[in-house]
mmCIF file of C-alpha atoms and ligand atoms in Angstrom:
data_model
loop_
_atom_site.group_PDB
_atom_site.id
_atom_site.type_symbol
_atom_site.label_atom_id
_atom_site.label_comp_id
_atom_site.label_asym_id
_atom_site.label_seq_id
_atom_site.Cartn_x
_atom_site.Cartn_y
_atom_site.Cartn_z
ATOM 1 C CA UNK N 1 83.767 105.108 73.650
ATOM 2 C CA UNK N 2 85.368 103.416 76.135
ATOM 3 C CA UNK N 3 88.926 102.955 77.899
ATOM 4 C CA UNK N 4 91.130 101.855 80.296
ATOM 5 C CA UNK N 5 94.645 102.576 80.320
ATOM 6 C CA UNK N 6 97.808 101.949 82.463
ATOM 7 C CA UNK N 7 100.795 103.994 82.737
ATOM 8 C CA UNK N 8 103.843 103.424 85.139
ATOM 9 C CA UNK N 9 105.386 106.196 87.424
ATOM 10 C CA UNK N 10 109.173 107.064 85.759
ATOM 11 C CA UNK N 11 112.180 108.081 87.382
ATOM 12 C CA UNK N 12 114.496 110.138 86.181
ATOM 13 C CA UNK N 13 118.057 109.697 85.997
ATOM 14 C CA UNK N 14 118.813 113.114 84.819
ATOM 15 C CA UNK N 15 115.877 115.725 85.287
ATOM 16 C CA UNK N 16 114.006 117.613 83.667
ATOM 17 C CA UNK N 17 113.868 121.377 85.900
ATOM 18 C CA UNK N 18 113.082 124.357 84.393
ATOM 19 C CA UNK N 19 110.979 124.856 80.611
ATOM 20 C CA UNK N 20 112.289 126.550 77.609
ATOM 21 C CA UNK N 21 108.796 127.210 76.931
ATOM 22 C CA UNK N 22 105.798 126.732 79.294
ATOM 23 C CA UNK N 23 102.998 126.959 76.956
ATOM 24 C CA UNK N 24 104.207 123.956 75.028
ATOM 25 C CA UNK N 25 106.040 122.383 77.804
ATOM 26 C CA UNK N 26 109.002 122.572 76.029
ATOM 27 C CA UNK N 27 111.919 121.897 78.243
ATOM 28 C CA UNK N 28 114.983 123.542 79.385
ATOM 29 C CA UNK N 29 117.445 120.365 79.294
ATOM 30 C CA UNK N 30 117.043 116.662 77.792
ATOM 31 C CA UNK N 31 115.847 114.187 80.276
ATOM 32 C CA UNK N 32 116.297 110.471 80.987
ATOM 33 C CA UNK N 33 114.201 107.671 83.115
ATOM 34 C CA UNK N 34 113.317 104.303 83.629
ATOM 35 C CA UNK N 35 109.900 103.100 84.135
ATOM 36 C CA UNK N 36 108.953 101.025 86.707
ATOM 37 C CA UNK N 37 107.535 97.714 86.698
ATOM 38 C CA UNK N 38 103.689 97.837 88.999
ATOM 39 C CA UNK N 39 103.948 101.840 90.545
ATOM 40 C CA UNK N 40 101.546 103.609 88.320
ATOM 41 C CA UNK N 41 97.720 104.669 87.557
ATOM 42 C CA UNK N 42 94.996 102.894 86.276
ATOM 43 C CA UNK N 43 92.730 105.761 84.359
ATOM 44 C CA UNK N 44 89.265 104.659 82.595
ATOM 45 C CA UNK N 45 87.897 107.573 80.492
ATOM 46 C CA UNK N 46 84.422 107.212 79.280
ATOM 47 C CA UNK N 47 82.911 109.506 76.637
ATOM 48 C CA UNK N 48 79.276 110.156 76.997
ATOM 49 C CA UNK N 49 77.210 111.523 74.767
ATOM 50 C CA UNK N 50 74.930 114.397 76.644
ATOM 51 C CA UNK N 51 76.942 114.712 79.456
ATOM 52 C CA UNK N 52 77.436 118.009 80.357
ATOM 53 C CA UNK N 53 80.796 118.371 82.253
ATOM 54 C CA UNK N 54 83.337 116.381 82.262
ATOM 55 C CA UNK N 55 83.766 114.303 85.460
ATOM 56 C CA UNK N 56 87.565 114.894 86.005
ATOM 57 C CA UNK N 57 89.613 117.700 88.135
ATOM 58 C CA UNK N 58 91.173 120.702 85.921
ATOM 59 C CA UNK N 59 94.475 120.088 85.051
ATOM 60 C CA UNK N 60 92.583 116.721 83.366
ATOM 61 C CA UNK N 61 89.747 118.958 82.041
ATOM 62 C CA UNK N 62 92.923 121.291 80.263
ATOM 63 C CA UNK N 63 94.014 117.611 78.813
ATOM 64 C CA UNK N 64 90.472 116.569 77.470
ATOM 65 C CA UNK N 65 90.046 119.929 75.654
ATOM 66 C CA UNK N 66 93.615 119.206 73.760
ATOM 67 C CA UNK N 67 91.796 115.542 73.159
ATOM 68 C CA UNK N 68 88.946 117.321 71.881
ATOM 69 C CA UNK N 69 90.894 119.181 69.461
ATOM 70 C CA UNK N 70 92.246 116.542 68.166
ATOM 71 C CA UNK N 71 89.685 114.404 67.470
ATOM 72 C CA UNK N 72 87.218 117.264 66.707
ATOM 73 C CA UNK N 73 84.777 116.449 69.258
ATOM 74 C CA UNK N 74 82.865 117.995 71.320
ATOM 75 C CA UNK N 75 81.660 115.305 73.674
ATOM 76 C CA UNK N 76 82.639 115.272 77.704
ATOM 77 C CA UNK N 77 84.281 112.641 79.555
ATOM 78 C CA UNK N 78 83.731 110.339 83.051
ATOM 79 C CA UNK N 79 87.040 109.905 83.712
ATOM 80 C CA UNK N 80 88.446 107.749 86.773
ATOM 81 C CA UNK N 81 91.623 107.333 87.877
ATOM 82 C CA UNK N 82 93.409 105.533 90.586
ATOM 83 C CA UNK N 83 97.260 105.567 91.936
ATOM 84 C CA UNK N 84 98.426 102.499 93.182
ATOM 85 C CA UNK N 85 100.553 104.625 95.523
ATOM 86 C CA UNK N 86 100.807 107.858 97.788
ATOM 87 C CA UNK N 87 100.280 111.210 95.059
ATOM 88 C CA UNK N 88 101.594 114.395 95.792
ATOM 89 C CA UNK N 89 104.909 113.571 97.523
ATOM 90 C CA UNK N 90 107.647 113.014 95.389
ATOM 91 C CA UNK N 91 106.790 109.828 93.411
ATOM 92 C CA UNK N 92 105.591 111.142 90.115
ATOM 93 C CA UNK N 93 102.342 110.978 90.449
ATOM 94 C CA UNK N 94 101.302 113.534 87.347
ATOM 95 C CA UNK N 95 103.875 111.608 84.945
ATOM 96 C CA UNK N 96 102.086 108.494 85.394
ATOM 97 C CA UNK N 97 98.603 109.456 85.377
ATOM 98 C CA UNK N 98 98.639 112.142 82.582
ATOM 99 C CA UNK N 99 100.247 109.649 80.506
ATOM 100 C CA UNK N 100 97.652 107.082 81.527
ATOM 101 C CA UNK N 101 95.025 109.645 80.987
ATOM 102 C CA UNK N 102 96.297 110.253 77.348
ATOM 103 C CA UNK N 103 96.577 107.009 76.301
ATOM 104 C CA UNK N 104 92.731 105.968 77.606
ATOM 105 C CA UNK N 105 91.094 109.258 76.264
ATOM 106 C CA UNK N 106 92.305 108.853 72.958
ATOM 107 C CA UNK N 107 91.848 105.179 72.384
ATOM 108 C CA UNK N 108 88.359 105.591 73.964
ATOM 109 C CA UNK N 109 87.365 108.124 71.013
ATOM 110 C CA UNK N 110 89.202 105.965 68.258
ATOM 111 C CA UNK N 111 92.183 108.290 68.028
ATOM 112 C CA UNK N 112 95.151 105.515 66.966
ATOM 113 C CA UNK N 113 98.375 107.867 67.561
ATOM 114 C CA UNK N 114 101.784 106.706 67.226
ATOM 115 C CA UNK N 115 103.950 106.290 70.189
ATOM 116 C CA UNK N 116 105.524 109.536 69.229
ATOM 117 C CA UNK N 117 102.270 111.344 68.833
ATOM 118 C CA UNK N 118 101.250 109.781 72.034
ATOM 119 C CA UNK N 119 104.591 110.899 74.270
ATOM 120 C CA UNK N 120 104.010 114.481 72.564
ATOM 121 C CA UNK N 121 100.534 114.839 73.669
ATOM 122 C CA UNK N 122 101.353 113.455 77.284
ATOM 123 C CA UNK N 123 103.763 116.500 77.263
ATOM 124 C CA UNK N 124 101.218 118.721 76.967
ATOM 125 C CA UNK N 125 99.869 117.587 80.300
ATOM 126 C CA UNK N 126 102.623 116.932 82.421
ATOM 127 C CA UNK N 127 106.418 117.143 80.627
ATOM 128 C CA UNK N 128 107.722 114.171 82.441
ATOM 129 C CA UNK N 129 104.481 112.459 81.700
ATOM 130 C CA UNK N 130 105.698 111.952 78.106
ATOM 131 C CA UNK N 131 108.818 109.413 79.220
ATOM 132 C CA UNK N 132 106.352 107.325 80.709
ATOM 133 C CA UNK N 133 104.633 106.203 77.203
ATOM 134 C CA UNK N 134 107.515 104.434 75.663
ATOM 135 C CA UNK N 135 109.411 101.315 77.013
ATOM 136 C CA UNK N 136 112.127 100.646 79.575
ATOM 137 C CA UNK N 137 115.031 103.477 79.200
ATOM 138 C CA UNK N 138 113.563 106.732 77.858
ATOM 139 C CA UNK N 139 115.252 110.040 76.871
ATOM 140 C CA UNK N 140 113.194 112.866 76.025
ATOM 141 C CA UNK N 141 114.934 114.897 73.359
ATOM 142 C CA UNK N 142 113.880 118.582 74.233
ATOM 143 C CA UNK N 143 113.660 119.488 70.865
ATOM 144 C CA UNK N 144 112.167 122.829 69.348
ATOM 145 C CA UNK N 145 108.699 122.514 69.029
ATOM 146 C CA UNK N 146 105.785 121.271 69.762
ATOM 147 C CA UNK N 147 106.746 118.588 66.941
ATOM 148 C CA UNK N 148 110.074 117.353 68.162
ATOM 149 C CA UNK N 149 110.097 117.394 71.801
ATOM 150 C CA UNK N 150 108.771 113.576 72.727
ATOM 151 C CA UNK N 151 110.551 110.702 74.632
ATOM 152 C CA UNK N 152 111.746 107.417 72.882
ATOM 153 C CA UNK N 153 112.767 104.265 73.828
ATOM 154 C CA UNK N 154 116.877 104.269 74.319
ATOM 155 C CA UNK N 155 117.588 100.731 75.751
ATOM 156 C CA UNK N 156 114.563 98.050 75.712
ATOM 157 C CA UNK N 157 113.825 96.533 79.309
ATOM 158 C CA UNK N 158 115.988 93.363 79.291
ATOM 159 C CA UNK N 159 118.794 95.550 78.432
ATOM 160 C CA UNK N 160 119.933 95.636 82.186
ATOM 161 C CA UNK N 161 118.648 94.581 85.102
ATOM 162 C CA UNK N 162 118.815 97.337 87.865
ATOM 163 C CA UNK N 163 116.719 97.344 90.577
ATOM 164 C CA UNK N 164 115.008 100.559 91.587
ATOM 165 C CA UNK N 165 113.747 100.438 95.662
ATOM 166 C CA UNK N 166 111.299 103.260 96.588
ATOM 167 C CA UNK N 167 111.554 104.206 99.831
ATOM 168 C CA UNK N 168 108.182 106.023 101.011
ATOM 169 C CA UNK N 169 108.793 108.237 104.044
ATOM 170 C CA UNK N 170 105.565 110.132 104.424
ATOM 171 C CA UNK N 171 102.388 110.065 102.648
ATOM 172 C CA UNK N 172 102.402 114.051 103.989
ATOM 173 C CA UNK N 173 101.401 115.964 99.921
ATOM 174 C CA UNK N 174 104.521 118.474 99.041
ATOM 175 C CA UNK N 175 103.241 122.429 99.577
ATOM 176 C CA UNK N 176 104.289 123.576 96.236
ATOM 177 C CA UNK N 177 103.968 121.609 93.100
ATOM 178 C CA UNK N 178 106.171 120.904 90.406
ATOM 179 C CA UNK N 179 104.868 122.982 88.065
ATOM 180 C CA UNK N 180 105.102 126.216 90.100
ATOM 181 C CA UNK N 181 108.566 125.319 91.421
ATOM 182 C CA UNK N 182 109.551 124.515 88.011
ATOM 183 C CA UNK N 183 108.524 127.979 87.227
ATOM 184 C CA UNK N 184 111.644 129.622 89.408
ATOM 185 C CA UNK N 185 114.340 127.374 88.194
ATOM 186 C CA UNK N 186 115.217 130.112 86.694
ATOM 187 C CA UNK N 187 115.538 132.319 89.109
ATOM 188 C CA UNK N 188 118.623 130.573 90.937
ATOM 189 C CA UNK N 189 121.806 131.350 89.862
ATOM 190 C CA UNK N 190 122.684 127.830 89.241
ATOM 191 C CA UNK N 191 120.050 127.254 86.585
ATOM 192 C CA UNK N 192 122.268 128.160 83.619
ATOM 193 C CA UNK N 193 125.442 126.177 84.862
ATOM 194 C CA UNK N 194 123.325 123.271 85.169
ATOM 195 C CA UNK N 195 122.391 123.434 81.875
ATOM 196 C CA UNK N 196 125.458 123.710 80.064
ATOM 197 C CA UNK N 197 126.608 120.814 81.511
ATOM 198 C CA UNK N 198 124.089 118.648 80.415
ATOM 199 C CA UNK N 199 124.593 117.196 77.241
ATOM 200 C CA UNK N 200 127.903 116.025 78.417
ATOM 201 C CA UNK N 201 125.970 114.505 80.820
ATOM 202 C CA UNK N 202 123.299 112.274 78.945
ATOM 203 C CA UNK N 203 125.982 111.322 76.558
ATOM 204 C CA UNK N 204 128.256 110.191 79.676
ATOM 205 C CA UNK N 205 125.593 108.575 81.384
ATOM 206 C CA UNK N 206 124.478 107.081 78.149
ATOM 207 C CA UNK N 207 127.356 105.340 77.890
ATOM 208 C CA UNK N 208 127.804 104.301 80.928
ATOM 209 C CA UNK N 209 124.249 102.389 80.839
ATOM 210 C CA UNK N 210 125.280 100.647 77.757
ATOM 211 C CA UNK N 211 128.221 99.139 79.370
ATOM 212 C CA UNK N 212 126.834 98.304 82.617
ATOM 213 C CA UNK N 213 128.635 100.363 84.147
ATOM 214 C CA UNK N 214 126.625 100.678 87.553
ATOM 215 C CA UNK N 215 129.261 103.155 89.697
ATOM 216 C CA UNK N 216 130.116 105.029 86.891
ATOM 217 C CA UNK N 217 125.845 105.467 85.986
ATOM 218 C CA UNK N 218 125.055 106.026 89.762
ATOM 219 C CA UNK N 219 127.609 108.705 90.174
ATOM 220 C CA UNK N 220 126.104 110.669 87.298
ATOM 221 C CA UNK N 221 122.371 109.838 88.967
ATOM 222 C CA UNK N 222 123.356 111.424 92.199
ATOM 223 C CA UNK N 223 125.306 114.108 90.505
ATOM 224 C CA UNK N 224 122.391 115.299 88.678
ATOM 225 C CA UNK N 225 119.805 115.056 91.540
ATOM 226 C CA UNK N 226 121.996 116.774 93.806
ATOM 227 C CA UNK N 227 122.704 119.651 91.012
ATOM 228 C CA UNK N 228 118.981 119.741 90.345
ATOM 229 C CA UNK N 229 118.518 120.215 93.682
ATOM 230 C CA UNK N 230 120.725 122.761 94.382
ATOM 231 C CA UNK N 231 119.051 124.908 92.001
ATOM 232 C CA UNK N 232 115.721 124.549 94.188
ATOM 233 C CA UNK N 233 117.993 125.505 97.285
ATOM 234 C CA UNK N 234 118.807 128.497 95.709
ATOM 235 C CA UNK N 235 115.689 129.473 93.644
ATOM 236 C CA UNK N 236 114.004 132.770 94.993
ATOM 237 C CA UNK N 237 112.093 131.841 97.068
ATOM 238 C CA UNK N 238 114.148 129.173 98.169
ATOM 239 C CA UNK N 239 112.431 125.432 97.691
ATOM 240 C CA UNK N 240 112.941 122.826 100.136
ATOM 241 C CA UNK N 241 111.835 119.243 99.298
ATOM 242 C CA UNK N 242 113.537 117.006 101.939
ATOM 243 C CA UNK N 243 112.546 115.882 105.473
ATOM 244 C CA UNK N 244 114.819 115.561 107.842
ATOM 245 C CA UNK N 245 113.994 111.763 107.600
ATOM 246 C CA UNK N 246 114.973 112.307 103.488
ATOM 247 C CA UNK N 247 118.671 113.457 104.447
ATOM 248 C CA UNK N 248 118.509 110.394 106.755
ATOM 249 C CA UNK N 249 118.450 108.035 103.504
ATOM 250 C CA UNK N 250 121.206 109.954 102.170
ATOM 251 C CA UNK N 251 123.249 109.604 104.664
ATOM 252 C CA UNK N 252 122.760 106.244 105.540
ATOM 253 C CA UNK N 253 123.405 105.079 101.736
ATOM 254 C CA UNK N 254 126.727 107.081 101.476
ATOM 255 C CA UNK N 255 127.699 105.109 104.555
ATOM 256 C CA UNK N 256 126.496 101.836 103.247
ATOM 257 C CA UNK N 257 128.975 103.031 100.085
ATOM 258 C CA UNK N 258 131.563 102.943 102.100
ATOM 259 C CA UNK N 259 131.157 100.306 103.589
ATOM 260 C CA UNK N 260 130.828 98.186 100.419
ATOM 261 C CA UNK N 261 126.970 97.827 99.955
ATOM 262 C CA UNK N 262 126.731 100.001 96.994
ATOM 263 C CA UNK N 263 123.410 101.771 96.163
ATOM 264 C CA UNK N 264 122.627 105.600 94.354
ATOM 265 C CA UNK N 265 119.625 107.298 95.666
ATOM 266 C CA UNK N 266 117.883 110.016 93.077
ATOM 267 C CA UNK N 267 114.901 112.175 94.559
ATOM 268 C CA UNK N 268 112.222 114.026 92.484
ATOM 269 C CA UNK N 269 109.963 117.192 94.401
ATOM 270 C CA UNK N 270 108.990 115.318 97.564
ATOM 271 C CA UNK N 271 110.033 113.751 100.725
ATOM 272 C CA UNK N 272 110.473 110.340 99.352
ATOM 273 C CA UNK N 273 114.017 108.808 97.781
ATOM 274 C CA UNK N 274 114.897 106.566 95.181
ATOM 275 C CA UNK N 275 117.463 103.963 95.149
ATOM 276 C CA UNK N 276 119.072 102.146 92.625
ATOM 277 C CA UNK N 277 120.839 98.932 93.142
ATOM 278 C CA UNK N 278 121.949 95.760 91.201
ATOM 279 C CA UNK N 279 119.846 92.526 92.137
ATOM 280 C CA UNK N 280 122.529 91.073 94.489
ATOM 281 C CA UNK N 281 122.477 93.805 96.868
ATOM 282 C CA UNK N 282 118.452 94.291 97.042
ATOM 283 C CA UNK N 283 117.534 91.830 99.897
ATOM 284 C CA UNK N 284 119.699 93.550 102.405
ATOM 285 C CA UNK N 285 119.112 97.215 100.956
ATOM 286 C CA UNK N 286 115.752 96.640 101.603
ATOM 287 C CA UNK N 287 116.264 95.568 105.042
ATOM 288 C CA UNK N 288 118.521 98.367 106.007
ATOM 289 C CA UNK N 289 116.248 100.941 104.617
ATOM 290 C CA UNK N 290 113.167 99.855 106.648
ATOM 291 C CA UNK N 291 114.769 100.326 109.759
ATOM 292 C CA UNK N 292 115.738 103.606 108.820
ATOM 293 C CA UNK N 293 113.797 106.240 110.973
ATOM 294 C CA UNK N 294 110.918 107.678 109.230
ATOM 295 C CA UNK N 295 110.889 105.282 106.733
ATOM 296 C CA UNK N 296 107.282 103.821 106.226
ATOM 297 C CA UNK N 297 107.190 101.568 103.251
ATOM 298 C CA UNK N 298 110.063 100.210 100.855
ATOM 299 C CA UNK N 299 108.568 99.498 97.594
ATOM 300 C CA UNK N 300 110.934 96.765 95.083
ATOM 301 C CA UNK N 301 110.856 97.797 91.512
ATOM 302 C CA UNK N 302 112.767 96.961 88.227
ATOM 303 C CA UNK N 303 113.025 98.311 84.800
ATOM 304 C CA UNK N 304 109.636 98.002 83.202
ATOM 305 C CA UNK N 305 107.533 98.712 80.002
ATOM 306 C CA UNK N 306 105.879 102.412 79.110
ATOM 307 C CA UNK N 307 101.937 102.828 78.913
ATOM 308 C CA UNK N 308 99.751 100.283 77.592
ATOM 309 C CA UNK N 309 95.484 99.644 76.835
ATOM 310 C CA UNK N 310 94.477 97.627 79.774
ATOM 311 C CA UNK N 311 90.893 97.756 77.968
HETATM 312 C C1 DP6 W 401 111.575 116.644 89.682
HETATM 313 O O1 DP6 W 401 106.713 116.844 84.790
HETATM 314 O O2 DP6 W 401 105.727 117.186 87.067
HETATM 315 O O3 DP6 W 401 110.162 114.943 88.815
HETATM 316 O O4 DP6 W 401 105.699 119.663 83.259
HETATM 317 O O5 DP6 W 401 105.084 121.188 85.099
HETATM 318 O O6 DP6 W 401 103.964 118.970 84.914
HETATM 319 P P1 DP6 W 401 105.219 119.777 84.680
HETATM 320 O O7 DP6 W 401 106.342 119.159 85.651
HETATM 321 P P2 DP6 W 401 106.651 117.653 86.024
HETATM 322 O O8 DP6 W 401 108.127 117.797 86.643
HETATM 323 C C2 DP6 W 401 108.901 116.702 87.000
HETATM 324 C C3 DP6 W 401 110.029 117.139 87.846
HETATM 325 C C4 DP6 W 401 110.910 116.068 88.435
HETATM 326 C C5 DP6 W 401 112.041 115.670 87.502
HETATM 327 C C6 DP6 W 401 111.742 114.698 86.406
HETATM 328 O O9 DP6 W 401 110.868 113.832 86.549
HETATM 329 O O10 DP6 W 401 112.461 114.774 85.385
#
């Protein structure tokens, strides 16, 4: 009745703004990430027979219940859960732990779901907690339904070796949460156009990550970040995720570019930046970025395996 399960924070290389359908957390585009290799959570749920609530904050509560359904139960959980990094600021904090949180509640009860069934029920929690279940390079096909909107496997970990450096900048908790400013994508008048260009997109970047093609894939990285982005500039009201310190990073890696130390920096709905960047260039990217004002910590990650049963 017991569990413990890891699940690593993902990145996303093309994001997922904006839902088709909230209920179901169906989104508006196709998405693509890698996970990382040690960010993540650690989540142990425990089901106890005559406990009375569940020991857990609501948006895991909301989860439990869909748990519950499933395994027609009607017993309450102890659930605790631990980051191994700042939450709240731009790091994917709710991919990694409601993925972690689905994989330990249902192995806990005896549920044995499919990786499929697994990334679909992480959707239901978080949408961009369902790339974090499978391994390495994920897209999440955003499908129709409930049935056939999941995230799969695309290229296994070996496949390339990229290096992913998280630079944390503040451990300061964003004011308005995904989820809500997900909910005015639509609202800015550069929703649609980012939409229709998206397919073109994952099948360009696609391509590019099967050939190794690291300007050609960090282009489309930055191109999508910045357009995803833009439609937060512009949503009504107007979302602003960057510190001062953030455009810093930008700035500084564009000039780096230039220069010939080539790195791609992506940014989710927080302060804090990721950069990509091929093995040979990591010792001194990671130099130059902590001496970057504002910058606090730079974490080194690679390319790493989806959620897995720690016990
Ligand atoms: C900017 O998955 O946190 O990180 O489905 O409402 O829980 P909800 O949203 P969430 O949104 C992630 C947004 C993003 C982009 C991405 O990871 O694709």
């Amino acid at each position: 009745m017991k569990a413990t399960a890891f699940a690593p924070v993902n990145v996303a290389l093309i994001k997922y703004w904006g839902k088709g359908d909230e209920k179901l957390r169906l989104p508006a585009n196709s998405s693509l990430s890698v996970n990382l290799t040690k960010m993540g959570t650690v989540t142990t749920v425990e089901w106890v027979k005559g406990l009375k609530q569940d020991g857990a904050d609501e948006r895991m509560i909301r989860h439990l219940d869909r748990i519950r359904g499933l395994a027609q139960i009607n017993l309450r959980a102890k659930v605790v859960t631990e980051n191994n990094f700042p939450a709240g600021a731009g790091l994917s904090s709710s991919a990694s732990g409601l993925a972690a949180l689905t994989l330990a509640a249902t192995a806990a009860i005896g549920l044995k779901l499919s990786k499929k069934d697994l990334s679909r029920l992480a959707r239901l929690g978080s949408g961009s907690a369902c790339r974090s279940i499978p391994n390495g390079w994920v897209e999440w096909q955003k499908g129709s339904d409930d049935k056939n909107s999941y995230a799969q496997t695309i290229f296994p970990v070996k496949h390339w070796d990229l290096r992913i450096l998280a630079v944390i900048l503040s451990q300061q908790e964003k004011k308005v949460s995904s989820t809500d400013g997900q909910a005015l994508a639509k609202t800015s008048p550069f929703f649609k156009e980012r939409i229709k260009g998206i397919d073109k997109k994952i099948i360009n970047i696609k391509q590019a990550i099967k050939e190794k093609n690291f300007k050609k894939t960090g282009e489309i990285i930055e191109e999508d970040c910045l357009n995803m982005h833009a439609v937060m500039l512009t949503s009504q009201p107007s979302l602003m995720y960057w510190l001062p310190e953030t455009v810093g990073v930008i700035q500084a890696i564009r000039e780096w570019r230039e220069q010939g130390l080539e790195s791609y920096f992506t940014i989710n709905t927080g302060q804090n930046v990721f950069v990509f960047c091929e093995p040979k260039n990591e010792d001194k990217l990671v130099d130059e970025l902590s001496h970057l004002r504002g910058v606090i910590e730079v974490r080194r990650e690679k390319v790493g395996l989806g959620a897995r049963l720690l016990a």
